[in-house]
Short mmCIF file of C-alpha atoms in Angstrom, two decimals:
data_model
loop_
_atom_site.label_atom_id
_atom_site.label_comp_id
_atom_site.label_asym_id
_atom_site.label_seq_id
_atom_site.Cartn_x
_atom_site.Cartn_y
_atom_site.Cartn_z
CA MET A 1 5.36 -16.29 -39.39
CA GLN A 2 8.82 -16.86 -38.00
CA THR A 3 10.38 -14.29 -35.69
CA PRO A 4 14.14 -13.54 -35.58
CA HIS A 5 14.29 -15.45 -32.29
CA SER A 6 12.65 -18.57 -33.75
CA THR A 7 14.97 -18.36 -36.75
CA ASP A 8 18.03 -18.27 -34.49
CA VAL A 9 16.73 -21.22 -32.52
CA GLY A 10 16.11 -23.16 -35.74
CA LEU A 11 19.61 -22.39 -37.04
CA ALA A 12 21.19 -23.46 -33.76
CA ALA A 13 19.25 -26.74 -33.89
CA ASP A 14 20.34 -27.38 -37.48
CA LEU A 15 24.00 -26.70 -36.69
CA GLU A 16 23.84 -28.95 -33.64
CA THR A 17 22.35 -31.75 -35.77
CA ILE A 18 25.00 -31.29 -38.49
CA ASN A 19 27.88 -31.43 -36.03
CA GLY A 20 26.41 -34.26 -33.99
CA ARG A 21 24.03 -36.88 -35.31
CA PHE A 22 24.73 -36.20 -39.00
CA GLY A 23 28.49 -36.60 -38.52
CA SER A 24 27.91 -39.90 -36.74
CA PHE A 25 25.52 -40.95 -39.51
CA MET A 26 28.26 -40.53 -42.12
CA LEU A 27 30.96 -42.26 -40.11
CA GLU A 28 28.67 -45.21 -39.38
CA ARG A 29 28.33 -45.63 -43.15
CA ARG A 30 32.12 -45.59 -43.42
CA TYR A 31 32.54 -42.30 -45.23
CA ALA A 32 36.05 -40.95 -44.90
CA ALA A 33 36.51 -38.45 -42.07
CA SER A 34 37.65 -35.80 -44.56
CA THR A 35 34.48 -36.31 -46.63
CA ALA A 36 32.26 -36.06 -43.55
CA HIS A 37 34.00 -32.84 -42.49
CA ARG A 38 33.63 -31.35 -45.97
CA TYR A 39 29.93 -32.21 -46.14
CA GLN A 40 29.34 -30.76 -42.68
CA ARG A 41 30.95 -27.44 -43.63
CA SER A 42 28.81 -27.19 -46.77
CA LEU A 43 25.63 -27.95 -44.82
CA GLN A 44 26.52 -25.31 -42.25
CA ASP A 45 26.72 -22.75 -45.06
CA TYR A 46 23.34 -23.89 -46.42
CA ALA A 47 21.76 -23.71 -42.96
CA ARG A 48 22.91 -20.09 -42.47
CA TRP A 49 21.79 -19.16 -45.99
CA LEU A 50 18.35 -20.65 -45.38
CA ALA A 51 18.04 -19.04 -41.94
CA VAL A 52 18.36 -15.60 -43.53
CA ARG A 53 15.39 -16.54 -45.70
CA GLY A 54 13.33 -17.79 -42.77
CA ARG A 55 13.78 -21.49 -43.54
CA ARG A 56 15.46 -24.46 -41.91
CA LEU A 57 17.79 -27.07 -43.32
CA ALA A 58 15.77 -29.78 -41.57
CA ASP A 59 12.76 -28.87 -43.72
CA LEU A 60 14.51 -29.32 -47.08
CA ASP A 61 12.88 -31.61 -49.62
CA LEU A 62 14.08 -33.22 -52.83
CA LYS A 63 12.59 -30.45 -54.95
CA ASP A 64 14.84 -27.87 -53.20
CA VAL A 65 18.07 -29.50 -54.37
CA PRO A 66 18.29 -28.01 -57.93
CA HIS A 67 17.81 -24.45 -56.63
CA ILE A 68 20.50 -24.77 -53.94
CA VAL A 69 22.91 -26.43 -56.39
CA ARG A 70 22.49 -23.59 -58.91
CA TYR A 71 22.87 -20.86 -56.29
CA HIS A 72 25.93 -22.24 -54.51
CA SER A 73 27.87 -23.74 -57.44
CA VAL A 74 30.83 -21.82 -58.80
CA GLY A 75 30.12 -21.02 -62.45
CA GLN A 76 29.37 -24.11 -64.55
CA CYS A 77 31.88 -26.41 -62.84
CA PRO A 78 30.34 -29.92 -63.04
CA THR A 79 32.50 -31.20 -60.17
CA CYS A 80 31.28 -28.40 -57.91
CA LYS A 81 27.65 -29.10 -58.80
CA GLU A 82 27.98 -32.83 -58.24
CA GLU A 83 29.60 -32.18 -54.85
CA ARG A 84 26.60 -30.03 -53.84
CA ARG A 85 24.15 -32.68 -55.04
CA ALA A 86 25.98 -35.46 -53.20
CA THR A 87 26.02 -33.44 -49.96
CA LEU A 88 22.31 -32.69 -50.11
CA ARG A 89 21.41 -36.27 -51.04
CA VAL A 90 23.22 -37.63 -48.00
CA TRP A 91 21.49 -35.04 -45.83
CA LEU A 92 18.07 -35.97 -47.24
CA ARG A 93 18.78 -39.66 -46.61
CA PHE A 94 19.70 -38.74 -43.05
CA THR A 95 16.44 -36.80 -42.55
CA GLY A 96 14.34 -39.42 -44.38
CA ARG A 97 13.32 -36.95 -47.09
CA PHE A 98 15.34 -38.34 -49.98
CA ARG A 99 12.23 -39.51 -51.81
CA PRO A 100 9.03 -37.47 -51.99
CA VAL A 101 6.19 -38.88 -49.96
CA VAL A 102 3.52 -40.12 -52.36
CA ALA A 103 0.19 -41.45 -51.19
CA PRO A 104 -0.17 -45.11 -52.21
CA ALA A 105 -2.71 -45.91 -54.89
CA PRO A 106 -5.90 -47.68 -53.69
CA TRP A 107 -4.80 -50.84 -55.55
CA GLN A 108 -1.28 -50.83 -54.04
CA GLY A 109 -2.14 -53.70 -51.70
CA TRP A 110 -2.52 -56.10 -54.61
CA LEU A 111 0.91 -55.18 -55.95
CA ASP A 112 2.56 -55.48 -52.52
CA GLU A 113 1.00 -58.89 -51.88
CA TYR A 114 2.06 -60.13 -55.30
CA LEU A 115 5.66 -59.00 -54.82
CA HIS A 116 5.71 -60.66 -51.39
CA PHE A 117 4.43 -63.84 -53.02
CA LEU A 118 7.22 -63.71 -55.63
CA THR A 119 9.83 -63.17 -52.92
CA ALA A 120 8.63 -65.64 -50.29
CA HIS A 121 7.30 -68.44 -52.48
CA LYS A 122 9.04 -68.03 -55.84
CA GLY A 123 12.45 -66.87 -54.64
CA LEU A 124 12.84 -64.29 -57.40
CA VAL A 125 15.78 -61.91 -57.25
CA ALA A 126 15.56 -58.12 -56.86
CA ALA A 127 16.16 -57.39 -60.55
CA THR A 128 13.25 -59.63 -61.59
CA LEU A 129 11.03 -58.05 -58.94
CA VAL A 130 11.75 -54.61 -60.37
CA THR A 131 10.68 -55.81 -63.82
CA ARG A 132 7.49 -57.40 -62.46
CA ARG A 133 6.70 -54.30 -60.40
CA LEU A 134 6.99 -52.07 -63.47
CA ALA A 135 4.76 -54.28 -65.61
CA VAL A 136 2.08 -54.95 -63.00
CA SER A 137 1.88 -51.40 -61.65
CA GLY A 138 1.48 -50.12 -65.21
CA TYR A 139 -1.46 -52.40 -65.79
CA LEU A 140 -3.12 -51.67 -62.42
CA ALA A 141 -2.79 -47.91 -62.98
CA TRP A 142 -4.34 -48.30 -66.44
CA GLN A 143 -7.16 -50.57 -65.25
CA PHE A 144 -8.17 -48.86 -62.00
CA GLY A 145 -6.56 -45.41 -62.01
CA GLN A 146 -7.07 -43.92 -58.54
CA ARG A 147 -9.93 -46.26 -57.68
CA PRO A 148 -9.81 -49.39 -55.52
CA ALA A 149 -9.30 -52.64 -57.43
CA ASP A 150 -12.75 -54.01 -58.26
CA TRP A 151 -12.03 -57.22 -60.14
CA SER A 152 -15.71 -57.96 -60.69
CA ARG A 153 -15.81 -55.17 -63.28
CA VAL A 154 -12.77 -56.42 -65.24
CA CYS A 155 -13.55 -58.36 -68.41
CA GLN A 156 -11.66 -59.88 -71.33
CA LYS A 157 -12.25 -56.75 -73.43
CA ASP A 158 -10.25 -54.73 -70.88
CA ILE A 159 -7.28 -57.09 -71.18
CA LEU A 160 -7.37 -56.87 -74.98
CA ALA A 161 -7.70 -53.08 -74.88
CA TYR A 162 -4.68 -52.79 -72.60
CA THR A 163 -2.73 -55.11 -74.89
CA ARG A 164 -3.55 -53.00 -77.95
CA GLU A 165 -2.42 -49.87 -76.13
CA LEU A 166 0.89 -51.50 -75.22
CA ALA A 167 1.37 -52.74 -78.78
CA ALA A 168 0.71 -49.24 -80.14
CA GLY A 169 3.66 -47.88 -78.17
CA ASP A 170 7.34 -47.91 -79.06
CA LEU A 171 8.11 -51.18 -77.26
CA ARG A 172 10.21 -53.77 -79.02
CA ARG A 173 8.47 -57.05 -79.66
CA ASN A 174 10.56 -58.90 -77.09
CA THR A 175 9.80 -56.20 -74.51
CA LEU A 176 6.09 -56.42 -75.26
CA LYS A 177 6.27 -60.20 -74.92
CA GLY A 178 7.88 -59.80 -71.49
CA ARG A 179 5.31 -57.26 -70.30
CA LEU A 180 2.41 -59.49 -71.28
CA SER A 181 4.08 -62.51 -69.70
CA SER A 182 4.37 -60.56 -66.43
CA LEU A 183 0.71 -59.59 -66.68
CA ARG A 184 -0.26 -63.22 -67.28
CA GLN A 185 1.68 -64.34 -64.20
CA PHE A 186 0.05 -61.64 -62.08
CA LEU A 187 -3.45 -62.58 -63.20
CA ARG A 188 -2.74 -66.20 -62.25
CA PHE A 189 -1.92 -64.91 -58.76
CA VAL A 190 -5.27 -63.08 -58.70
CA VAL A 191 -6.95 -66.34 -59.74
CA ILE A 192 -5.31 -68.07 -56.76
CA ARG A 193 -6.74 -65.34 -54.55
CA GLY A 194 -10.19 -66.16 -55.93
CA ALA A 195 -10.90 -62.68 -57.29
CA ILE A 196 -11.17 -63.60 -61.00
CA SER A 197 -11.61 -66.63 -63.23
CA SER A 198 -8.92 -68.16 -65.41
CA ALA A 199 -10.70 -66.73 -68.48
CA LEU A 200 -8.92 -63.41 -67.89
CA VAL A 201 -5.58 -65.21 -67.90
CA ASP A 202 -6.45 -66.85 -71.20
CA ALA A 203 -7.39 -63.44 -72.62
CA VAL A 204 -3.77 -62.23 -72.45
CA PRO A 205 -2.45 -62.79 -75.98
CA SER A 206 0.89 -64.41 -76.74
CA VAL A 207 3.38 -62.44 -78.79
CA SER A 208 5.48 -64.21 -81.39
CA ASN A 209 9.08 -63.07 -81.65
CA TYR A 210 9.78 -65.03 -84.81
CA GLY A 211 12.32 -63.19 -86.93
CA GLN A 212 13.57 -61.10 -84.02
CA SER A 213 17.26 -60.91 -83.24
CA PRO A 214 18.27 -63.46 -80.60
CA ALA A 215 18.32 -62.26 -77.02
CA ARG A 216 21.67 -63.90 -76.35
CA PRO A 217 24.60 -61.47 -76.51
CA VAL A 218 27.67 -61.85 -78.69
CA VAL A 219 30.32 -63.76 -76.73
CA LEU A 220 33.96 -62.80 -76.49
CA THR A 221 36.49 -64.47 -78.74
CA GLU A 222 39.58 -66.00 -77.20
CA GLU A 223 41.61 -62.96 -78.23
CA GLN A 224 39.04 -60.57 -76.71
CA ARG A 225 38.91 -62.63 -73.55
CA ARG A 226 42.69 -62.47 -73.07
CA LYS A 227 42.73 -58.77 -73.93
CA LEU A 228 40.08 -58.01 -71.32
CA LEU A 229 41.91 -59.83 -68.54
CA ARG A 230 45.19 -58.12 -69.47
CA SER A 231 43.54 -54.67 -69.28
CA PHE A 232 43.38 -54.64 -65.47
CA PRO A 233 46.49 -53.20 -63.74
CA ARG A 234 47.16 -55.87 -61.14
CA ARG A 235 49.78 -53.78 -59.36
CA THR A 236 47.08 -51.63 -57.74
CA PRO A 237 44.45 -52.70 -55.17
CA VAL A 238 41.59 -51.58 -57.44
CA GLY A 239 43.13 -53.39 -60.41
CA ARG A 240 43.48 -56.62 -58.42
CA ARG A 241 39.87 -56.34 -57.29
CA ASN A 242 38.48 -55.70 -60.78
CA TYR A 243 40.59 -58.49 -62.26
CA ALA A 244 39.38 -60.94 -59.59
CA MET A 245 35.74 -59.98 -60.15
CA THR A 246 36.03 -60.32 -63.92
CA ILE A 247 37.81 -63.67 -63.87
CA CYS A 248 35.06 -65.01 -61.57
CA MET A 249 32.52 -64.12 -64.26
CA ILE A 250 34.45 -65.23 -67.32
CA ASP A 251 36.13 -68.37 -65.90
CA LEU A 252 33.45 -69.52 -63.44
CA GLY A 253 30.30 -68.17 -65.08
CA LEU A 254 29.14 -66.21 -62.03
CA ARG A 255 26.47 -63.56 -62.35
CA ILE A 256 27.52 -60.04 -61.35
CA SER A 257 25.07 -60.24 -58.42
CA GLU A 258 26.69 -63.50 -57.29
CA VAL A 259 30.15 -61.93 -57.43
CA ILE A 260 28.98 -59.10 -55.17
CA ALA A 261 27.26 -61.58 -52.83
CA LEU A 262 30.52 -63.49 -52.21
CA ARG A 263 31.87 -63.36 -48.66
CA LEU A 264 35.36 -63.83 -47.30
CA THR A 265 34.25 -67.21 -46.00
CA SER A 266 33.17 -68.21 -49.54
CA VAL A 267 36.77 -68.96 -50.51
CA ASP A 268 37.96 -72.33 -49.20
CA ARG A 269 41.71 -72.38 -49.86
CA GLU A 270 42.27 -75.77 -48.27
CA ARG A 271 39.80 -77.66 -50.48
CA HIS A 272 40.08 -75.22 -53.42
CA LEU A 273 36.35 -74.55 -53.51
CA LEU A 274 34.18 -71.45 -53.90
CA THR A 275 30.76 -71.33 -52.22
CA VAL A 276 28.39 -69.16 -54.27
CA PRO A 277 25.52 -67.78 -52.14
CA ALA A 278 21.92 -68.28 -53.27
CA VAL A 279 21.04 -65.19 -55.29
CA LYS A 280 18.62 -66.25 -58.02
CA ASN A 281 15.80 -68.75 -57.50
CA GLY A 282 17.29 -69.67 -54.15
CA ARG A 283 19.99 -71.88 -55.69
CA GLY A 284 23.44 -71.61 -54.21
CA ARG A 285 26.25 -73.91 -55.33
CA THR A 286 29.81 -74.92 -54.61
CA LEU A 287 32.29 -74.69 -57.48
CA PRO A 288 35.83 -76.00 -57.86
CA LEU A 289 38.35 -73.19 -57.89
CA PRO A 290 40.68 -73.25 -60.91
CA ARG A 291 44.23 -72.37 -60.03
CA ARG A 292 44.21 -69.02 -61.85
CA VAL A 293 40.92 -67.89 -60.28
CA GLU A 294 42.09 -68.89 -56.81
CA ALA A 295 45.38 -67.02 -57.32
CA ALA A 296 43.48 -63.87 -58.34
CA LEU A 297 41.21 -64.05 -55.29
CA VAL A 298 44.07 -64.70 -52.87
CA ALA A 299 46.12 -61.82 -54.37
CA TYR A 300 43.19 -59.46 -53.89
CA ILE A 301 42.52 -60.62 -50.32
CA ARG A 302 46.16 -60.28 -49.29
CA MET A 303 47.23 -57.16 -51.22
CA GLY A 304 44.10 -55.37 -52.42
CA ARG A 305 41.27 -55.70 -49.94
CA PRO A 306 41.07 -52.90 -47.34
CA ASP A 307 40.93 -53.78 -43.66
CA SER A 308 37.27 -53.86 -42.79
CA ASP A 309 34.72 -55.62 -40.61
CA CYS A 310 32.46 -55.94 -43.65
CA PRO A 311 32.03 -59.66 -44.49
CA GLN A 312 31.58 -58.94 -48.21
CA LEU A 313 34.53 -60.14 -50.27
CA PHE A 314 34.74 -57.29 -52.78
CA LEU A 315 34.86 -53.86 -51.17
CA SER A 316 34.83 -50.33 -52.53
CA ASP A 317 37.90 -48.14 -52.86
CA PRO A 318 40.06 -47.71 -49.73
CA VAL A 319 39.05 -44.04 -49.43
CA ARG A 320 35.50 -45.23 -48.64
CA ARG A 321 36.89 -47.16 -45.66
CA GLY A 322 36.03 -50.61 -46.91
CA THR A 323 32.30 -50.49 -47.58
CA GLY A 324 30.79 -53.24 -49.70
CA LEU A 325 30.89 -52.75 -53.46
CA SER A 326 27.52 -52.42 -55.17
CA VAL A 327 26.39 -54.30 -58.27
CA SER A 328 26.11 -51.10 -60.32
CA ALA A 329 29.61 -49.95 -59.36
CA ALA A 330 31.10 -53.37 -60.19
CA ARG A 331 29.33 -53.38 -63.55
CA GLN A 332 30.71 -49.93 -64.42
CA HIS A 333 34.28 -51.03 -63.65
CA VAL A 334 33.99 -53.92 -66.13
CA ILE A 335 32.25 -51.81 -68.79
CA ARG A 336 35.04 -49.25 -68.47
CA ALA A 337 37.48 -52.07 -69.26
CA PHE A 338 35.35 -52.92 -72.32
CA ARG A 339 35.85 -49.36 -73.55
CA GLN A 340 39.60 -49.48 -72.95
CA CYS A 341 39.81 -52.67 -74.98
CA GLY A 342 37.95 -51.07 -77.89
CA PHE A 343 34.99 -53.44 -77.71
CA PRO A 344 31.73 -52.36 -79.42
CA ALA A 345 29.96 -49.41 -77.80
CA SER A 346 26.74 -51.45 -77.67
CA TRP A 347 28.28 -53.71 -75.04
CA GLY A 348 26.56 -52.10 -72.09
CA GLY A 349 26.27 -55.16 -69.83
CA VAL A 350 28.48 -57.85 -68.33
CA HIS A 351 26.21 -60.89 -68.71
CA ARG A 352 28.04 -61.71 -71.95
CA LEU A 353 30.93 -62.90 -69.76
CA ARG A 354 28.66 -65.62 -68.37
CA HIS A 355 27.60 -66.52 -71.92
CA THR A 356 31.26 -66.63 -72.94
CA PHE A 357 32.02 -69.08 -70.12
CA ALA A 358 29.19 -71.41 -71.21
CA SER A 359 30.13 -71.25 -74.89
CA ARG A 360 33.81 -71.98 -74.16
CA LEU A 361 32.88 -75.02 -72.09
CA HIS A 362 30.55 -76.29 -74.81
CA SER A 363 33.20 -75.85 -77.49
CA HIS A 364 35.63 -77.87 -75.35
CA GLY A 365 33.24 -80.83 -75.16
CA ALA A 366 31.23 -80.24 -71.97
CA ASP A 367 27.61 -81.37 -72.20
CA LEU A 368 24.65 -79.18 -71.31
CA LYS A 369 23.99 -80.92 -67.98
CA GLN A 370 27.51 -80.18 -66.77
CA ILE A 371 27.25 -76.56 -67.89
CA ALA A 372 23.82 -76.20 -66.27
CA ASP A 373 25.21 -77.42 -62.93
CA LEU A 374 28.06 -74.91 -63.06
CA LEU A 375 25.76 -72.04 -64.02
CA GLY A 376 23.19 -72.94 -61.39
CA HIS A 377 20.38 -73.55 -63.88
CA ARG A 378 17.45 -75.75 -63.00
CA GLY A 379 16.71 -76.77 -66.59
CA ILE A 380 18.87 -77.55 -69.59
CA GLU A 381 16.53 -75.46 -71.77
CA THR A 382 17.84 -72.30 -70.09
CA THR A 383 21.44 -73.43 -70.52
CA ASN A 384 20.85 -73.99 -74.23
CA LEU A 385 20.33 -70.23 -74.61
CA TYR A 386 23.82 -69.64 -73.21
CA THR A 387 25.77 -71.93 -75.52
CA GLN A 388 26.66 -70.64 -78.96
CA VAL A 389 28.17 -72.97 -81.53
CA ASP A 390 30.59 -71.73 -84.18
CA VAL A 391 29.28 -72.53 -87.67
CA ARG A 392 32.77 -73.65 -88.67
CA ASP A 393 32.53 -76.41 -86.04
CA LEU A 394 29.36 -77.73 -87.70
CA ARG A 395 30.81 -78.07 -91.20
CA ALA A 396 32.50 -81.32 -90.25
CA LEU A 397 29.06 -82.80 -89.56
CA VAL A 398 27.62 -81.94 -92.97
CA GLN A 399 26.96 -85.01 -95.16
CA PRO A 400 26.22 -85.11 -98.89
CA TRP A 401 22.56 -84.89 -99.83
CA PRO A 402 21.37 -88.47 -100.49
CA LEU A 403 19.77 -87.70 -103.85
CA ALA A 404 22.59 -85.51 -105.12
CA SER A 405 24.01 -88.41 -107.17
#
């Protein structure tokens, strides 16, 4: 039981941490000084409120956030509530309590070793690792529960039973196909480790997606492409940045992750080249800079990019003191432009810009090998999924049926 003296000591320690190490923590992450001061004042109020109740701010956990947000928010103001959440999230990151501590499952070692294998030997990107982690952890939890992984007890009937359970869910056929493909790849890794035979790999069924809608997104027409590029206000720093990011995707075919990975040193103005860092499958590349893309990048660097020691080319808003822009934030800026242009509401991703680039090149006569080199693809088969041919362009190739006469 805490005494009034121990409570006072705990409050004093919390206030000292808020005014000292926490303030430095925020400034090191390039939060604006006004934001850091505002967060510190809010946390001081929370610390005093908790001290009255015999608790300390340093002991807060993620589950305490909803209660504090409800108690301290003014009415139903969403801005006020989000401000409280943001303050507490930063504090929990500072204390290392942002995520609840969960004991690892007994089979976690297999998942960790597999993900390390995919990273170190396969060169897969973070987004693919997330997909593999989801698929493999789901299977391991189903197969072993909270028991250690005993592969000697796993048989082909288990694989088929797990497949039937997946198929009975609400997954789309293409999603089910991807989950089973991830499982098949994982079991091959277990075979390499010598824990199972290849018969378990063969037991994973293949899913046909015949008749399913194509995975490739609808590409932008020339009118939509011009409309999108005109939607960015290039008189503002943020507008110049968003325009430069978008034109890199739609005129160079860069992935959104590659755009964010660009550095200031990636732009070679003397030789008019752009060095794209290795992001997916460990394949970087150097691309020629078209005049319009180079002009957009130079305009952003000279008149839109905040002064910062951060080597990343595209930075966040100036109020954040020049921190690097994240992939999710960049994606939202482009999707917001989609909405302003009146594009379909189902357009929730930006990869269609890369597809648009490939389809435009193909329609202008570029062959698949040239397009594959620009996109950074290892095989032409992958590039073939990116190129979409207008049916009207094929009508000129139609010949009369030989037996029609």
